[in-house]
Amino acid sequence: MAKNDILGDSLWDAYSDKVTTLMNNPQHQGEITEEEAASHGNKLIVADFGAESCGDAVRLYWEIDPKTDKIVNSKFKSFGCGTAIASSDVMTELCIGKTVQEAVKITNIDVELALRDTPDVPAVPPQKMHCSVMAYDVIKKAAGLYMGVDAESFEEEIIVCECARVSLGTLQEVIRLNDLTTIEQITDYTKAGGFCKSCIKPGGHEAREYYLVDILADTRKQMDEEKMAAAADAGASGDFEGMTLVQQIKAIDAVIDESVRQFLVMDGGDMEVIDIKNSDEYIDVYIRYLGACNGCASSSTGTLYAIESTLKEKLSSKIRVLPI
Amino acid sequence: MQVYMDNNATTMVDPEVLEAMIPYFKEQYGNPNSLHKFGTASHPAISKAIDQAYTAINAADEDDIIFTSCATESNNWVLQSVWIDKILNGDKNHIVTTEIEHPSVLSTCKFLEDQGVKVTYLPVNEQGVVEAHTVRSFITEKTALVSVMWANNETGMIFPIQEIGEICKEKEVLFHTDGVQAVGKIPVDMQAVNVDFMSMSAHKFHGPKGIGALYIKNSQELSPLLHGGEHMGGRRSGTLNVPFIVGMGKAMELATTDMEAKMAAIRAKRDRLEDALLEAIPETFTVGDRDNRTPNTILISIRGVEGEGMLWDLNNGQIGASTGSACASEDLEANTVMLAIGADNELAHTGIRLSLSRFTTDEEVDYVINHFKDAVSRLRAISSSYAKVQPTPGGEVQECELHH
Ligand SMILES: Cc1ncc(COP(=O)(O)O)c(C=O)c1O
Ligand code: FES
């Protein structure tokens, strides 16, 4: 929070003029009947998405020319707030004149863009972004009905954040490449989680299959495991001696994290690596004991031996561990 | 014409109240704690406000009424100090409240839960009221406090404070009530009930915003929330907000003198409005028996019309109303009171609250009736709930899984 957030947004003032106009006077509100479509030799598709009990429901009508698959007319009915009605209206507008195959490509982002007054100012405040997602979902459903396939089949990748349309693959990649550690960073980099917030963790507006918190945790875990594996590889291939000092310290830290630290911590102690000195004969690793280890009798015998043999086994047989 | 029908959210300051306050901004701005005459000059006015407050709720002289910055502070004070006094420094560990309290109680309870306190959130019946026997059955040896509101802000439903007070007395448990929606709307007589603590807020009965009070029976122990310069006997520190205290006293007096007559007048308008809406608009219903409701409140559900959409149309018609439901609030949640009373899920998003005041006129009521009908017709014409053409087979929706 900061100065501009102290008062908080006035929800309705954040709507674009277009949203306001369409809410007050939707252009494509209404129904298309079976008879009407048939009289033009066309096919009628009617699909629902959402429900009153969710607080939002939309019914989409498509009159389709079966020879060209073109949507020649479209209407909607909506139970919802102003942005839901305006989003539905723009959605029908975007559908008209497109083939069904083209229409499935319309996303909630397109709907939101079409509601903007100026290209770089959002049409709705973040928590309302979700209303346009319904428009996208109902289109897929209608297309599925027409083509006789499951609506899910139009989705090529797994979308984790519907509001910002960010896929699982993108999220994993961004976390890795930028070494992200928090949800806020993910939102800064990708916008995911910046709108209705359903995708951040369980318990939000809508239940999800994937949540950002889990994706972050899993990806971090994988990254850590890979680091270990890399360190282990380095040892196995005899590369440890060829590493730079920084790489050596990292590799040692990784091994200690994996195999040593937990035992020290169990007894209320810990250790840190102070320095490494490479000579022809030895690689001397200087360590300092912390906490309960400091002054513990076995820290110069059993424990020391255990640390040294672990590092020897995993990294290099030339290692000597010297406590200071 | 523009009509304000959101008096449970806040009210207009009565011009008489404002007038009473003004001298204490201008001429008599002294600090009442000072020894000089600039300070003491305001003492008679503060004493008068204290008298007005005691009279308004028929508090006994042994009781305390301590002015606070708002009812949110009063609610926090009771919950947090009972936690410190009876749980951290005592042998209790449990608080009983209801699932439809104001956020200033619920969020504080959630905070206390994070600190390890056990909190029971009692369910309400289909009238939106907690039954006294339910309270009884959840009190244990370890219960430090029962906190149940006197009247609910969304429905106006009045809770059985008399009976719950008796139960708490018998079980020797402290009893707090959030009286914000009761004081000034229904008779509140502190000598007729067994209530240990009651929160109040001036802006709900035509006083200014930013001042409230806490009633404390028998001046009993309760650690301060705000420590400081020993104002109000050390119970609540902070330089006395003289003009607002004067305003609150005056507002309490105005709201409670001739209360029967004032309330009957509001109720007559409320009932007329409610009857007209229910009669003119099919598939609507209101929540709670009128006889057990604050006389100014209507919570009406309109099938097929989403609450925020309805507010939007009313706002276009220059009418201010409210909804605790769905999209209107930041977190997009369904109306918790609607869900708590077990209304169908569908109705959780269709509630509109209209709340009148003693300043509401008959013309305003007529105006609202007309605009309300128009708004419902327009929105039902758009509503998928009233669509005739049914989905293509396979295009239907299973029940919603959102808003668990
Ligand atoms: C039942 C209830 N309790 C507490 C409050 C909070 O009052 P205040 O605004 O004085 O903090 C309100 C009003 O918002 C209320 O309706
Ligand atoms: S799904 Fe709405 S913010 Fe991600």
XYZ file of N, CA and C in Angstrom, chain B residues 237-322:
258
model
N -7.326 6.421 26.272
C -6.548 7.639 26.185
C -6.659 8.279 24.817
N -6.260 9.525 24.758
C -6.419 10.320 23.541
C -7.217 11.559 23.916
N -6.720 12.729 23.521
C -7.419 13.979 23.846
C -8.883 13.878 23.437
N -9.765 14.253 24.323
C -11.189 14.090 24.043
C -11.568 14.863 22.775
N -12.336 14.196 21.928
C -12.804 14.797 20.675
C -14.085 15.569 20.996
N -13.899 16.754 21.548
C -15.034 17.470 22.146
C -16.210 17.673 21.181
N -15.987 18.267 20.012
C -17.169 18.502 19.166
C -17.911 17.218 18.806
N -17.160 16.141 18.593
C -17.802 14.891 18.194
C -18.532 14.239 19.374
N -17.969 14.395 20.566
C -18.665 13.865 21.747
C -19.983 14.619 21.935
N -19.909 15.942 21.776
C -21.115 16.762 21.877
C -22.127 16.315 20.816
N -21.629 16.083 19.608
C -22.508 15.665 18.510
C -23.117 14.298 18.770
N -22.324 13.387 19.300
C -22.859 12.045 19.552
C -23.953 12.104 20.617
N -23.689 12.862 21.670
C -24.698 12.996 22.729
C -26.007 13.533 22.167
N -25.872 14.600 21.393
C -27.064 15.224 20.817
C -27.794 14.235 19.898
N -27.024 13.525 19.079
C -27.634 12.583 18.140
C -28.361 11.467 18.894
N -27.775 11.017 20.002
C -28.436 9.954 20.778
C -29.736 10.473 21.364
N -29.684 11.710 21.829
C -30.897 12.279 22.400
C -31.989 12.383 21.329
N -31.617 12.931 20.188
C -32.620 13.116 19.129
C -33.190 11.783 18.657
N -32.334 10.777 18.604
C -32.794 9.483 18.074
C -33.710 8.769 19.054
N -33.551 9.044 20.345
C -34.280 8.219 21.321
C -35.442 8.933 22.002
N -35.527 10.269 21.878
C -36.733 10.882 22.450
C -37.883 10.649 21.473
N -39.029 10.318 22.028
C -40.194 10.003 21.195
C -39.888 8.886 20.216
N -39.110 7.949 20.649
C -38.670 6.929 19.708
C -39.829 6.158 19.095
N -40.790 5.805 19.944
C -41.930 5.024 19.445
C -42.554 5.696 18.221
N -42.815 6.995 18.369
C -43.490 7.720 17.293
C -42.598 7.807 16.056
N -41.318 8.121 16.288
C -40.402 8.245 15.152
C -40.299 6.923 14.402
N -40.187 5.860 15.171
C -40.012 4.554 14.541
C -41.277 4.105 13.823
N -42.415 4.436 14.401
C -43.680 4.072 13.750
C -43.772 4.764 12.391
N -43.303 5.997 12.341
C -43.373 6.738 11.073
C -42.442 6.120 10.035
N -41.233 5.764 10.459
C -40.309 5.129 9.516
C -40.860 3.775 9.080
N -41.371 3.057 10.051
C -41.870 1.726 9.743
C -43.024 1.787 8.738
N -43.891 2.778 8.883
C -45.023 2.893 7.959
C -44.501 3.065 6.532
N -43.467 3.895 6.375
C -42.901 4.102 5.030
C -42.211 2.829 4.548
N -41.463 2.214 5.431
C -40.759 0.988 5.064
C -41.762 -0.079 4.609
N -42.823 -0.260 5.401
C -43.801 -1.297 5.058
C -44.483 -0.996 3.729
N -44.757 0.272 3.500
C -45.400 0.637 2.245
C -44.474 0.319 1.069
N -43.224 0.674 1.226
C -42.240 0.392 0.177
C -42.129 -1.113 -0.057
N -42.006 -1.846 1.027
C -41.827 -3.297 0.930
C -43.048 -3.955 0.277
N -44.221 -3.573 0.736
C -45.446 -4.146 0.160
C -45.538 -3.839 -1.324
N -45.222 -2.606 -1.676
C -45.355 -2.200 -3.081
C -44.399 -2.998 -3.957
N -43.178 -3.176 -3.501
C -42.197 -3.911 -4.313
C -42.595 -5.373 -4.441
N -42.992 -5.974 -3.315
C -43.354 -7.397 -3.348
C -44.574 -7.623 -4.230
N -45.476 -6.657 -4.223
C -46.699 -6.833 -4.988
C -46.461 -6.580 -6.474
N -45.668 -5.544 -6.773
C -45.496 -5.154 -8.176
C -44.535 -6.070 -8.915
N -43.612 -6.679 -8.206
C -42.569 -7.449 -8.890
C -42.684 -8.918 -8.517
N -43.038 -9.763 -9.483
C -43.132 -11.195 -9.172
C -41.746 -11.774 -8.865
N -41.757 -12.916 -8.213
C -40.523 -13.647 -7.899
C -39.518 -12.803 -7.124
N -40.023 -12.179 -6.072
C -39.154 -11.476 -5.133
C -39.530 -11.949 -3.742
N -38.616 -11.832 -2.808
C -39.001 -12.036 -1.404
C -38.083 -11.211 -0.515
N -38.564 -10.925 0.693
C -37.721 -10.190 1.635
C -37.333 -11.118 2.774
N -36.234 -10.784 3.423
C -35.687 -11.646 4.467
C -36.184 -11.189 5.841
N -36.748 -12.121 6.597
C -37.039 -11.876 8.008
C -38.396 -11.241 8.293
N -39.005 -11.705 9.396
C -40.286 -11.134 9.836
C -40.135 -9.654 10.154
N -41.094 -8.882 9.683
C -41.016 -7.436 9.928
C -41.072 -7.092 11.405
N -41.815 -7.890 12.166
C -41.977 -7.548 13.582
C -40.692 -7.714 14.364
N -39.790 -8.484 13.815
C -38.528 -8.702 14.531
C -37.364 -8.082 13.777
N -37.662 -6.972 13.099
C -36.657 -6.334 12.262
C -36.546 -4.868 12.649
N -35.377 -4.267 12.496
C -35.299 -2.825 12.705
C -36.261 -2.176 11.709
N -36.952 -1.106 12.134
C -38.089 -0.630 11.329
C -37.704 0.057 10.023
N -36.408 0.200 9.766
C -36.000 0.947 8.565
C -35.445 0.065 7.457
N -35.345 -1.254 7.682
C -34.525 -2.089 6.786
C -35.343 -3.065 5.942
N -34.940 -3.179 4.668
C -35.495 -4.197 3.765
C -34.324 -4.881 3.076
N -34.280 -6.204 3.121
C -33.333 -6.933 2.273
C -34.189 -7.759 1.326
N -34.152 -7.376 0.054
C -35.057 -7.994 -0.910
C -34.254 -8.745 -1.953
N -34.719 -9.941 -2.305
C -34.063 -10.726 -3.330
C -34.938 -10.724 -4.576
N -34.312 -10.463 -5.719
C -35.047 -10.342 -6.978
C -34.519 -11.406 -7.920
N -35.320 -12.407 -8.189
C -34.836 -13.504 -9.024
C -34.354 -13.005 -10.392
N -33.191 -13.518 -10.813
C -32.711 -13.230 -12.155
C -32.015 -11.884 -12.302
N -31.888 -11.137 -11.209
C -31.243 -9.828 -11.302
C -30.050 -9.796 -10.348
N -28.874 -9.685 -10.921
C -27.663 -9.705 -10.108
C -27.538 -8.389 -9.340
N -27.129 -8.501 -8.073
C -27.147 -7.356 -7.167
C -26.413 -6.123 -7.664
N -25.178 -6.304 -8.139
C -24.426 -5.113 -8.540
C -25.048 -4.453 -9.767
N -25.574 -5.295 -10.680
C -26.254 -4.753 -11.855
C -27.453 -3.904 -11.420
N -28.158 -4.386 -10.413
C -29.329 -3.669 -9.903
C -28.900 -2.347 -9.257
N -27.834 -2.399 -8.478
C -27.331 -1.165 -7.845
C -26.959 -0.133 -8.899
N -26.386 -0.636 -9.975
C -25.960 0.225 -11.083
C -27.175 0.967 -11.657
N -28.235 0.209 -11.921
C -29.428 0.837 -12.487
C -30.082 1.788 -11.489
N -30.103 1.397 -10.214
C -30.663 2.304 -9.205
C -29.831 3.581 -9.144
N -28.515 3.412 -9.216
C -27.621 4.573 -9.179
C -27.875 5.492 -10.377
N -28.094 4.889 -11.537
C -28.452 5.697 -12.709
C -29.743 6.464 -12.464
N -30.617 5.878 -11.656
C -31.873 6.545 -11.314
C -31.733 7.416 -10.080
N -30.482 7.731 -9.686
C -30.198 8.630 -8.554
C -30.628 8.031 -7.217
N -30.579 6.694 -7.121
C -30.938 6.057 -5.854
C -29.721 5.332 -5.301
N -29.395 5.603 -4.052
C -28.262 4.925 -3.408
C -28.777 3.796 -2.540
N -28.430 2.552 -2.907
C -28.796 1.398 -2.088
C -27.531 0.565 -1.909
N -27.664 -0.647 -1.425
C -26.446 -1.424 -1.227
C -26.690 -2.908 -1.392
